[in-house]
PDB file of C-alpha atoms in Angstrom:
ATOM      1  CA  UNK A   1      10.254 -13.956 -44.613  1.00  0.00           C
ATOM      2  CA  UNK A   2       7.776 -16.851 -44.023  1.00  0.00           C
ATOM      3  CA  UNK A   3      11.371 -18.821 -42.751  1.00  0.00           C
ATOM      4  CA  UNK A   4      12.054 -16.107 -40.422  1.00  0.00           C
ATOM      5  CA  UNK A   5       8.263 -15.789 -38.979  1.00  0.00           C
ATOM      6  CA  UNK A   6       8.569 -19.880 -38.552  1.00  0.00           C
ATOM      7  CA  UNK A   7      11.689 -19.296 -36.685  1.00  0.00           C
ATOM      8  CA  UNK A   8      10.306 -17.036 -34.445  1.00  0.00           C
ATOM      9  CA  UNK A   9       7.458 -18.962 -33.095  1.00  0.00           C
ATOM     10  CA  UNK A  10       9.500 -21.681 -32.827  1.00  0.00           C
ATOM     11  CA  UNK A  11      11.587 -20.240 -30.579  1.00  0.00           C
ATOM     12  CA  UNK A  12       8.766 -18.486 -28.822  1.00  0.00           C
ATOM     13  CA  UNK A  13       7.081 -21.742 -27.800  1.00  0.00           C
ATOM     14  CA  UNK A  14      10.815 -23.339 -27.016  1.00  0.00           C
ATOM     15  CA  UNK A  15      11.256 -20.541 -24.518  1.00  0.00           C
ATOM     16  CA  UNK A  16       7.839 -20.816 -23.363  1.00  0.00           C
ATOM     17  CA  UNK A  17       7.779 -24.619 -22.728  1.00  0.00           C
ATOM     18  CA  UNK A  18      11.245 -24.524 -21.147  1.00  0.00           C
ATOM     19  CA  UNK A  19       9.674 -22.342 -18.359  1.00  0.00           C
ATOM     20  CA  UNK A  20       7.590 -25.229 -17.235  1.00  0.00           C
ATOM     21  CA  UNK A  21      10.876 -27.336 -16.648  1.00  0.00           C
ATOM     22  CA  UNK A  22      13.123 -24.543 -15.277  1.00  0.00           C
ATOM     23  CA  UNK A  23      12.905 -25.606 -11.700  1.00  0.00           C
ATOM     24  CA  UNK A  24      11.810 -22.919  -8.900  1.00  0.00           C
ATOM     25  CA  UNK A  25      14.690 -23.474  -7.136  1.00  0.00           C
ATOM     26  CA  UNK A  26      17.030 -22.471  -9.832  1.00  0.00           C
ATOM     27  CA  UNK A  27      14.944 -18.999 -10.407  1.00  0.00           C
ATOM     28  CA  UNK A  28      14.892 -18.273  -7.126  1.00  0.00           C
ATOM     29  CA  UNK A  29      18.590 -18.682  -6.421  1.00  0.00           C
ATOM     30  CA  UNK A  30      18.910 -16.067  -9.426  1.00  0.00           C
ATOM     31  CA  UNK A  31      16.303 -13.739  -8.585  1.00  0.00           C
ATOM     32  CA  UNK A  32      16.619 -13.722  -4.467  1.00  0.00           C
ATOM     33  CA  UNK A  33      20.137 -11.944  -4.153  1.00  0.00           C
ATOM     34  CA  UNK A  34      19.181 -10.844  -0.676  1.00  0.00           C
ATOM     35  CA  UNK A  35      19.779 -12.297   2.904  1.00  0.00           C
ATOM     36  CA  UNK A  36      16.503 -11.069   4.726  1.00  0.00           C
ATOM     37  CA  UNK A  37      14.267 -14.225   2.703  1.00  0.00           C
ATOM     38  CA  UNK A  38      15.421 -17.660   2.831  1.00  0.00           C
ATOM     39  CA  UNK A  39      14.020 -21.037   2.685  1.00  0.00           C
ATOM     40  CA  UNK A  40      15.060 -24.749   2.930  1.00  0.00           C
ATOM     41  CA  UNK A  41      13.432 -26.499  -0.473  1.00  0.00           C
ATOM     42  CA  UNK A  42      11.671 -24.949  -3.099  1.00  0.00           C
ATOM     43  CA  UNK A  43      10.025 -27.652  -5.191  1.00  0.00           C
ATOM     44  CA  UNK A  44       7.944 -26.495  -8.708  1.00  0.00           C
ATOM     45  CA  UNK A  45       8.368 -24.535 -12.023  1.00  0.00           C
ATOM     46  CA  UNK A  46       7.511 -21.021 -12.592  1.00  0.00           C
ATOM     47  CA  UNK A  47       4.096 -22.176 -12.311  1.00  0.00           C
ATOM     48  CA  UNK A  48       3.394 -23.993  -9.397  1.00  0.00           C
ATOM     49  CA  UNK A  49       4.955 -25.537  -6.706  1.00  0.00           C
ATOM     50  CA  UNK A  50       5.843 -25.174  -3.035  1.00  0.00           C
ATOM     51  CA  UNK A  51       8.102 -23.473  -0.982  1.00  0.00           C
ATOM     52  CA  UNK A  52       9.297 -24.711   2.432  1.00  0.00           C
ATOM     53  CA  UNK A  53      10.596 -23.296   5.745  1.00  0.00           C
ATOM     54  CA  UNK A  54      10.445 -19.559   4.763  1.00  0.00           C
ATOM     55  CA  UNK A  55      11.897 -17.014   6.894  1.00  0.00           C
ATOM     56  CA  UNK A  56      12.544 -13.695   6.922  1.00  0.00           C
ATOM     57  CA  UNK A  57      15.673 -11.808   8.504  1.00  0.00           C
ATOM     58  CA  UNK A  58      15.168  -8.256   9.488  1.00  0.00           C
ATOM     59  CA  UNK A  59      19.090  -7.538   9.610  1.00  0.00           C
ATOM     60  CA  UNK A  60      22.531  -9.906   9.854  1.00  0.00           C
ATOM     61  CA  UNK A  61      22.435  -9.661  13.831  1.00  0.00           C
ATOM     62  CA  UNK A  62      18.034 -10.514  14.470  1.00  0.00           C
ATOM     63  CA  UNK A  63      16.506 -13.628  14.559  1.00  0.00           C
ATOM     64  CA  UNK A  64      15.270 -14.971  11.962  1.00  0.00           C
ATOM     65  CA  UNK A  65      11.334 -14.479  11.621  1.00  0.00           C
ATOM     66  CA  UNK A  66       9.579 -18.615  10.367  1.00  0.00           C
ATOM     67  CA  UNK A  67       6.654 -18.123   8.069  1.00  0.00           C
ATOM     68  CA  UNK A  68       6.146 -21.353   7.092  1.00  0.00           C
ATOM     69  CA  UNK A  69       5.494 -23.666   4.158  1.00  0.00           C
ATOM     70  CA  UNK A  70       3.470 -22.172   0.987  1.00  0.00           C
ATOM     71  CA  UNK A  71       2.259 -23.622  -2.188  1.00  0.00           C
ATOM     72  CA  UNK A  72       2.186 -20.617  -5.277  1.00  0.00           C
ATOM     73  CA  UNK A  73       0.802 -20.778  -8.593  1.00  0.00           C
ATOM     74  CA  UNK A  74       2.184 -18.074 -10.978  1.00  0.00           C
ATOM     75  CA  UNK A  75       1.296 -16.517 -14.144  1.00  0.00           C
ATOM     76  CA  UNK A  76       2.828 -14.685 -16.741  1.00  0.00           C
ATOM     77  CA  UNK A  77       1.569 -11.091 -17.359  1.00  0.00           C
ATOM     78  CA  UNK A  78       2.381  -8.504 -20.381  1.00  0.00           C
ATOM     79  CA  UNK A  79       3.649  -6.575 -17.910  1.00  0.00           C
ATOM     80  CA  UNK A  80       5.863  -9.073 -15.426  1.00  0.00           C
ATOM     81  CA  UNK A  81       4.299 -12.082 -13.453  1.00  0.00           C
ATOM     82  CA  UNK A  82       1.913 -12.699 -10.939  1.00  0.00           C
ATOM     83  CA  UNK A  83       1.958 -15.582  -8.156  1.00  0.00           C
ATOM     84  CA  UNK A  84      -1.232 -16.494  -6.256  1.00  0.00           C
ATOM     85  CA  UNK A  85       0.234 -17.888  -2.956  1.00  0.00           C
ATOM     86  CA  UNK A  86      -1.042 -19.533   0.371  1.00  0.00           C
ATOM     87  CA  UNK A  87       0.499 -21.546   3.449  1.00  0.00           C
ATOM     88  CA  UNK A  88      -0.635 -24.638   4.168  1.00  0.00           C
ATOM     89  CA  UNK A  89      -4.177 -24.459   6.452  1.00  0.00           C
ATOM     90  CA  UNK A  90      -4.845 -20.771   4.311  1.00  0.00           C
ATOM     91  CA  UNK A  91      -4.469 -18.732   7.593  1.00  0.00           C
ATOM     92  CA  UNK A  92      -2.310 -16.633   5.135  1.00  0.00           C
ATOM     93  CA  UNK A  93      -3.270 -15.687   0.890  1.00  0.00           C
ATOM     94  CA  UNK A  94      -2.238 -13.271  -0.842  1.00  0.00           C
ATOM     95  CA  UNK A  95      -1.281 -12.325  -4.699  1.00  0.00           C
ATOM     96  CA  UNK A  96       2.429 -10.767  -5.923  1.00  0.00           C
ATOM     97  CA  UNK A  97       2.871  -9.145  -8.806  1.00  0.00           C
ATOM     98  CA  UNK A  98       6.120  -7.579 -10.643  1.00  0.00           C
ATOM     99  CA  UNK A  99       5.844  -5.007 -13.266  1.00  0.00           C
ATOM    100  CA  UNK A 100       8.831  -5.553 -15.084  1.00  0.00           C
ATOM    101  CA  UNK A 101       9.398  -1.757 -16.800  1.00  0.00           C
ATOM    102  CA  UNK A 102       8.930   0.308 -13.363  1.00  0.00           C
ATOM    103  CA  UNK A 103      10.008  -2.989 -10.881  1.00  0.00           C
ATOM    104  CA  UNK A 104       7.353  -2.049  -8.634  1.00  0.00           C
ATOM    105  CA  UNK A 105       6.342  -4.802  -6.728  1.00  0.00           C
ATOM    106  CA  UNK A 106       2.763  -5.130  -5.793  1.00  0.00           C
ATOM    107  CA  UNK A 107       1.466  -7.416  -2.679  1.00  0.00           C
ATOM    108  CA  UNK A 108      -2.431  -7.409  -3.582  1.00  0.00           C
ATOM    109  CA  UNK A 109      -5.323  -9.477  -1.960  1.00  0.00           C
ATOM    110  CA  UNK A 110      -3.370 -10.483   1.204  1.00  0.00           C
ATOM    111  CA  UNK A 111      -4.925 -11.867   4.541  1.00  0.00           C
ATOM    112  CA  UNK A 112      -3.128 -13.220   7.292  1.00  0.00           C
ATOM    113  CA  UNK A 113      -3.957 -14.128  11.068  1.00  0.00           C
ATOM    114  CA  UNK A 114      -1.706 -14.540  13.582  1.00  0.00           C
ATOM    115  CA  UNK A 115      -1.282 -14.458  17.792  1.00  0.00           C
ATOM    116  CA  UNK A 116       0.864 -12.748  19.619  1.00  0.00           C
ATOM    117  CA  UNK A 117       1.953 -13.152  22.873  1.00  0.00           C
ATOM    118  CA  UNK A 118       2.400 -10.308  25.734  1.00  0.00           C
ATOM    119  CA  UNK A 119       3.824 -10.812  29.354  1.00  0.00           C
ATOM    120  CA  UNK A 120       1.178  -8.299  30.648  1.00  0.00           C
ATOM    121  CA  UNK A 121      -2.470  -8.862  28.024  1.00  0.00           C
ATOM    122  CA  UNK A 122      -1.936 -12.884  27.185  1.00  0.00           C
ATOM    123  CA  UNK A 123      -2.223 -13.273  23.675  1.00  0.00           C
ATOM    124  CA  UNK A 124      -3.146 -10.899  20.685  1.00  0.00           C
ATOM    125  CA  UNK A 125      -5.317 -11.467  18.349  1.00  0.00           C
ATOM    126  CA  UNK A 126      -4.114  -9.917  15.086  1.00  0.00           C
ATOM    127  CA  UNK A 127      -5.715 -10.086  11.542  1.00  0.00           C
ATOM    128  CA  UNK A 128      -4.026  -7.698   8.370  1.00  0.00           C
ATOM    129  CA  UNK A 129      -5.890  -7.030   5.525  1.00  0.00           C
ATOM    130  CA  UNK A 130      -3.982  -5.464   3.052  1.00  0.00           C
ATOM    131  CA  UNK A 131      -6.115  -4.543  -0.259  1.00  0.00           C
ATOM    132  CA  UNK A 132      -2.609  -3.501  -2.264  1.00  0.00           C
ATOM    133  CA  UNK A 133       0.893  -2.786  -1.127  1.00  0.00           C
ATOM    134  CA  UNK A 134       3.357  -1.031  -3.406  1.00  0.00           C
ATOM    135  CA  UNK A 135       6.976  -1.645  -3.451  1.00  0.00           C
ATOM    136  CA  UNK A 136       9.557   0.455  -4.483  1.00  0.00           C
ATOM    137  CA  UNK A 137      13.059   0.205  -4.623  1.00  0.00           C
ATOM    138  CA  UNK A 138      12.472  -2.393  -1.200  1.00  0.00           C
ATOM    139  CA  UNK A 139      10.532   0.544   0.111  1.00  0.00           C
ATOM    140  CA  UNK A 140       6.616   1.153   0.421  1.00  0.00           C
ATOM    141  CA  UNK A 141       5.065   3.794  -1.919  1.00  0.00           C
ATOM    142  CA  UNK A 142       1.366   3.479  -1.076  1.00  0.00           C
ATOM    143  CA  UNK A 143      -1.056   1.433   1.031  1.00  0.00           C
ATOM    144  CA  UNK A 144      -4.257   0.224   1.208  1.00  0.00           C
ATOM    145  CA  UNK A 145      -5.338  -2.474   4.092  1.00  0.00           C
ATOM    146  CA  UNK A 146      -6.302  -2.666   7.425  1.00  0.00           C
ATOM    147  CA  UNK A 147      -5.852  -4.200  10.853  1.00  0.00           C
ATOM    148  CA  UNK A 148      -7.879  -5.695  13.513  1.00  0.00           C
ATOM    149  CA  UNK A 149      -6.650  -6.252  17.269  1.00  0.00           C
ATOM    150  CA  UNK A 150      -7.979  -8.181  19.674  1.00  0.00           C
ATOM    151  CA  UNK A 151      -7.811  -9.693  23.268  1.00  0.00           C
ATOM    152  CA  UNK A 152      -9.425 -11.624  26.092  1.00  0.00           C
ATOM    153  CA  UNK A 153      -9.042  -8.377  28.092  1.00  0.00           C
ATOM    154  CA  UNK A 154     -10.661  -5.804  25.247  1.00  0.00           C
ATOM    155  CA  UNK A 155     -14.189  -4.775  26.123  1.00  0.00           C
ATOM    156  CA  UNK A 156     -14.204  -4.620  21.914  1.00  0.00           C
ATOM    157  CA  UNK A 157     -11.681  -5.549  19.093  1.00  0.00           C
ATOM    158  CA  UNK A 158      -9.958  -2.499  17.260  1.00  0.00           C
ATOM    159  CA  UNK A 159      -9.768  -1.689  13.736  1.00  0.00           C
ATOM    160  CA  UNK A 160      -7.903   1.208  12.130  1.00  0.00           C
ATOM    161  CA  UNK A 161      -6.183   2.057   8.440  1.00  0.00           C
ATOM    162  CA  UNK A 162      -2.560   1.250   7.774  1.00  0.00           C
ATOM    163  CA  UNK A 163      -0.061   4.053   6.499  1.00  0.00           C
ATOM    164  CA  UNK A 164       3.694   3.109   5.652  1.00  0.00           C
ATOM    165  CA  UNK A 165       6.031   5.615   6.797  1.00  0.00           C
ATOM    166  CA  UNK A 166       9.545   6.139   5.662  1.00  0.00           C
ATOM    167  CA  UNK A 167      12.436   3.289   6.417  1.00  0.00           C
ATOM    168  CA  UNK A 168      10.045   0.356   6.209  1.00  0.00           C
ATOM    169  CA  UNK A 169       8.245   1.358   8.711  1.00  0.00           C
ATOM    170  CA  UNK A 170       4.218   0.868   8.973  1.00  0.00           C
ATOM    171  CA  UNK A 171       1.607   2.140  11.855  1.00  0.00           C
ATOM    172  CA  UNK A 172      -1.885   2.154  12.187  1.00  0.00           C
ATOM    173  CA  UNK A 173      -4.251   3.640  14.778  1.00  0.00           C
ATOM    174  CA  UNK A 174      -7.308   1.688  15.802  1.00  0.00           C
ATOM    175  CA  UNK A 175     -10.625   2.467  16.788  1.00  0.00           C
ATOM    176  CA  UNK A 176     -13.279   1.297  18.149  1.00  0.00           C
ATOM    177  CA  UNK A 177     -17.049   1.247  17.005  1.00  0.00           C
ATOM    178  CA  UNK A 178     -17.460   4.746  18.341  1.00  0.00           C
ATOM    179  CA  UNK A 179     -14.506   5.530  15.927  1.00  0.00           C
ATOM    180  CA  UNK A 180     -12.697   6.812  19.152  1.00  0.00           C
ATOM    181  CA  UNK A 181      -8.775   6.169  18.971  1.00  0.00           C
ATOM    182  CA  UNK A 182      -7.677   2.924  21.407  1.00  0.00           C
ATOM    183  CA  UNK A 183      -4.458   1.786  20.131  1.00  0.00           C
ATOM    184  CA  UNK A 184      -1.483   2.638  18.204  1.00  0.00           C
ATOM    185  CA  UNK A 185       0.024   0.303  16.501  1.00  0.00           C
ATOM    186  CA  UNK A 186       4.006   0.987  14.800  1.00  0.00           C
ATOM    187  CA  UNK A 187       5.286  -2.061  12.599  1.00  0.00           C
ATOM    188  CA  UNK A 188       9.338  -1.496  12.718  1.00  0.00           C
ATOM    189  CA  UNK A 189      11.634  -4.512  11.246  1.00  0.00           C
ATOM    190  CA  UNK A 190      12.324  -6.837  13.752  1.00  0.00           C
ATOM    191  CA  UNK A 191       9.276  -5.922  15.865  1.00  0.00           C
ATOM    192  CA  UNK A 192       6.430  -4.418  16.912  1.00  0.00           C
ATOM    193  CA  UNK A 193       5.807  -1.284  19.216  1.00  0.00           C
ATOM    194  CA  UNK A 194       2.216  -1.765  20.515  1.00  0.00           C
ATOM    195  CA  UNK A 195       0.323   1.414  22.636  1.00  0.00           C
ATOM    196  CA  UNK A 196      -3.131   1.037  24.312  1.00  0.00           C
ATOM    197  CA  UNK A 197      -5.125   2.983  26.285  1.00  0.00           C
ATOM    198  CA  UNK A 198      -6.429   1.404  29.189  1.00  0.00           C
ATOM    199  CA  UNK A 199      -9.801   1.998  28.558  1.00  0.00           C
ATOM    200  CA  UNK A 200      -9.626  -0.622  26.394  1.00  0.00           C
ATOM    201  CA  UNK A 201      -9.922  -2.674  28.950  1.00  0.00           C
ATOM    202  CA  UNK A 202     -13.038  -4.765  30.560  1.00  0.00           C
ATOM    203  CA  UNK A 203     -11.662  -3.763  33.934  1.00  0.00           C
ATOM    204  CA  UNK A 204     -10.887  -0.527  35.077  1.00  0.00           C
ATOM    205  CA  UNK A 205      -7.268  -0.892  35.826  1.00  0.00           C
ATOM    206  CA  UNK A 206      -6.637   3.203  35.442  1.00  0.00           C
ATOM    207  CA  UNK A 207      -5.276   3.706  38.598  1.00  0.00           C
ATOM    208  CA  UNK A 208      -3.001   1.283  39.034  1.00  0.00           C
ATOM    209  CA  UNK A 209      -1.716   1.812  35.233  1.00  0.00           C
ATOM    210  CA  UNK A 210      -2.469   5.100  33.992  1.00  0.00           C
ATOM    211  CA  UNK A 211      -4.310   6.048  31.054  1.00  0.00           C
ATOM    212  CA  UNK A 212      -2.011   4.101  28.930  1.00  0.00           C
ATOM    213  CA  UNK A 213       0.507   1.051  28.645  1.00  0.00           C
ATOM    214  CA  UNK A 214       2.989   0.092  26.308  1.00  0.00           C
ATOM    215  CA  UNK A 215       4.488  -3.372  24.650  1.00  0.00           C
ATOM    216  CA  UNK A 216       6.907  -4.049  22.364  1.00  0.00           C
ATOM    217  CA  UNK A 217       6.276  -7.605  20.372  1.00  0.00           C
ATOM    218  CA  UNK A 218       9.794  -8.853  19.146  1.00  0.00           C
ATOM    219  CA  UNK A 219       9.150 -10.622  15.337  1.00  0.00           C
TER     220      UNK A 219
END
């Protein structure tokens, strides 16, 4: 009995160690059996390490979307494991954990900043906060986050709740500090479907547009 318990923990702590000497790129190779995320070098263990040149492929005929360079550290939970992540000047964090008996996949903590640009407003300002995403089966079972808009043009930036519809796809309507409905915002893969009213808008530019104006923001 005492052989068999030694045994054990032996192996235990063999298996454990190993992990630190498995290289990323190996696990990842195993693990990422889909298309939509590649990269160039992944350089690490489980634990910590970088990835490089990440992109992400809404479908075999777009363009591939760059998101850069991040370094990760990951832990391992009773439940799955959990990897702390950021690019390189922190414009983007976030946390990602598995749960290993349901294979939800949970996007927690995440903040990213990014501009956008328009042919009509210039460039948009956008900033997500997303408290916790939930993944299921590749598709999104709850969310909790927000996201901010803003321009040279906007008499105010815009803020509103995000909701995650069916087929991937995410919107959120934002509001102003009079909590009066400005923009509508519709995440789709691949792009971006962007609708503002115009008095939005420092100058009154109603007549010659209407009430509202549309953009769509390829990814």
């Amino acid at each position: 009995m005492i052989r068999f318990v030694i045994a054990f923990v032996v192996i235990v702590l063999f298996l454990g160690l190993s992990l630190f000497f498995v290289p990323i790129d190996t696990l990842l190779k195993r693990v990422n059996t889909s298309s939509a995320v590649s990269y160039s070098l992944a350089e690490g263990n489980l634990f910590n390490g970088r990835i490089n040149d990440v992109s992400y492929k809404a479908s075999d005929d777009a363009m591939p979307l760059a998101l850069g360079d991040y370094f990760y550290e990951g832990n391992i939970l009773f439940t799955g494991i959990k990897v702390a992540f950021n690019n390189e000047d922190s414009s983007t964090v976030g946390v990602i954990k598995t749960n290993f008996f349901n294979g939800d996949l949970h996007l927690e903590d995440f903040v990213t900043e990014a501009g956008y640009s328009t042919n009509g407003l210039g460039m948009l300002g956008l900033k997500i906060n997303i408290d916790k995403l939930t993944l299921n089966d590749g598709s999104c079972s709850h969310i909790s986050g927000t996201i901010s808009l803003s321009n040279d043009s906007f008499a105010e930036s815009v803020k509103g709740d995000l909701r995650c519809l069916e087929n991937n796809i995410y919107e959120v309507k934002l509001l102003n500090s009079s909590n009066v409905a400005m923009a509508t915002m519709i995440y789709k893969p691949g792009f971006i479907d962007l609708e503002i009213e115009t008095s939005i808008l420092k100058a009154d530019v109603s007549v010659f547009l209407g009430k509202r104006m549309g953009f769509t923001i390829p990814l």
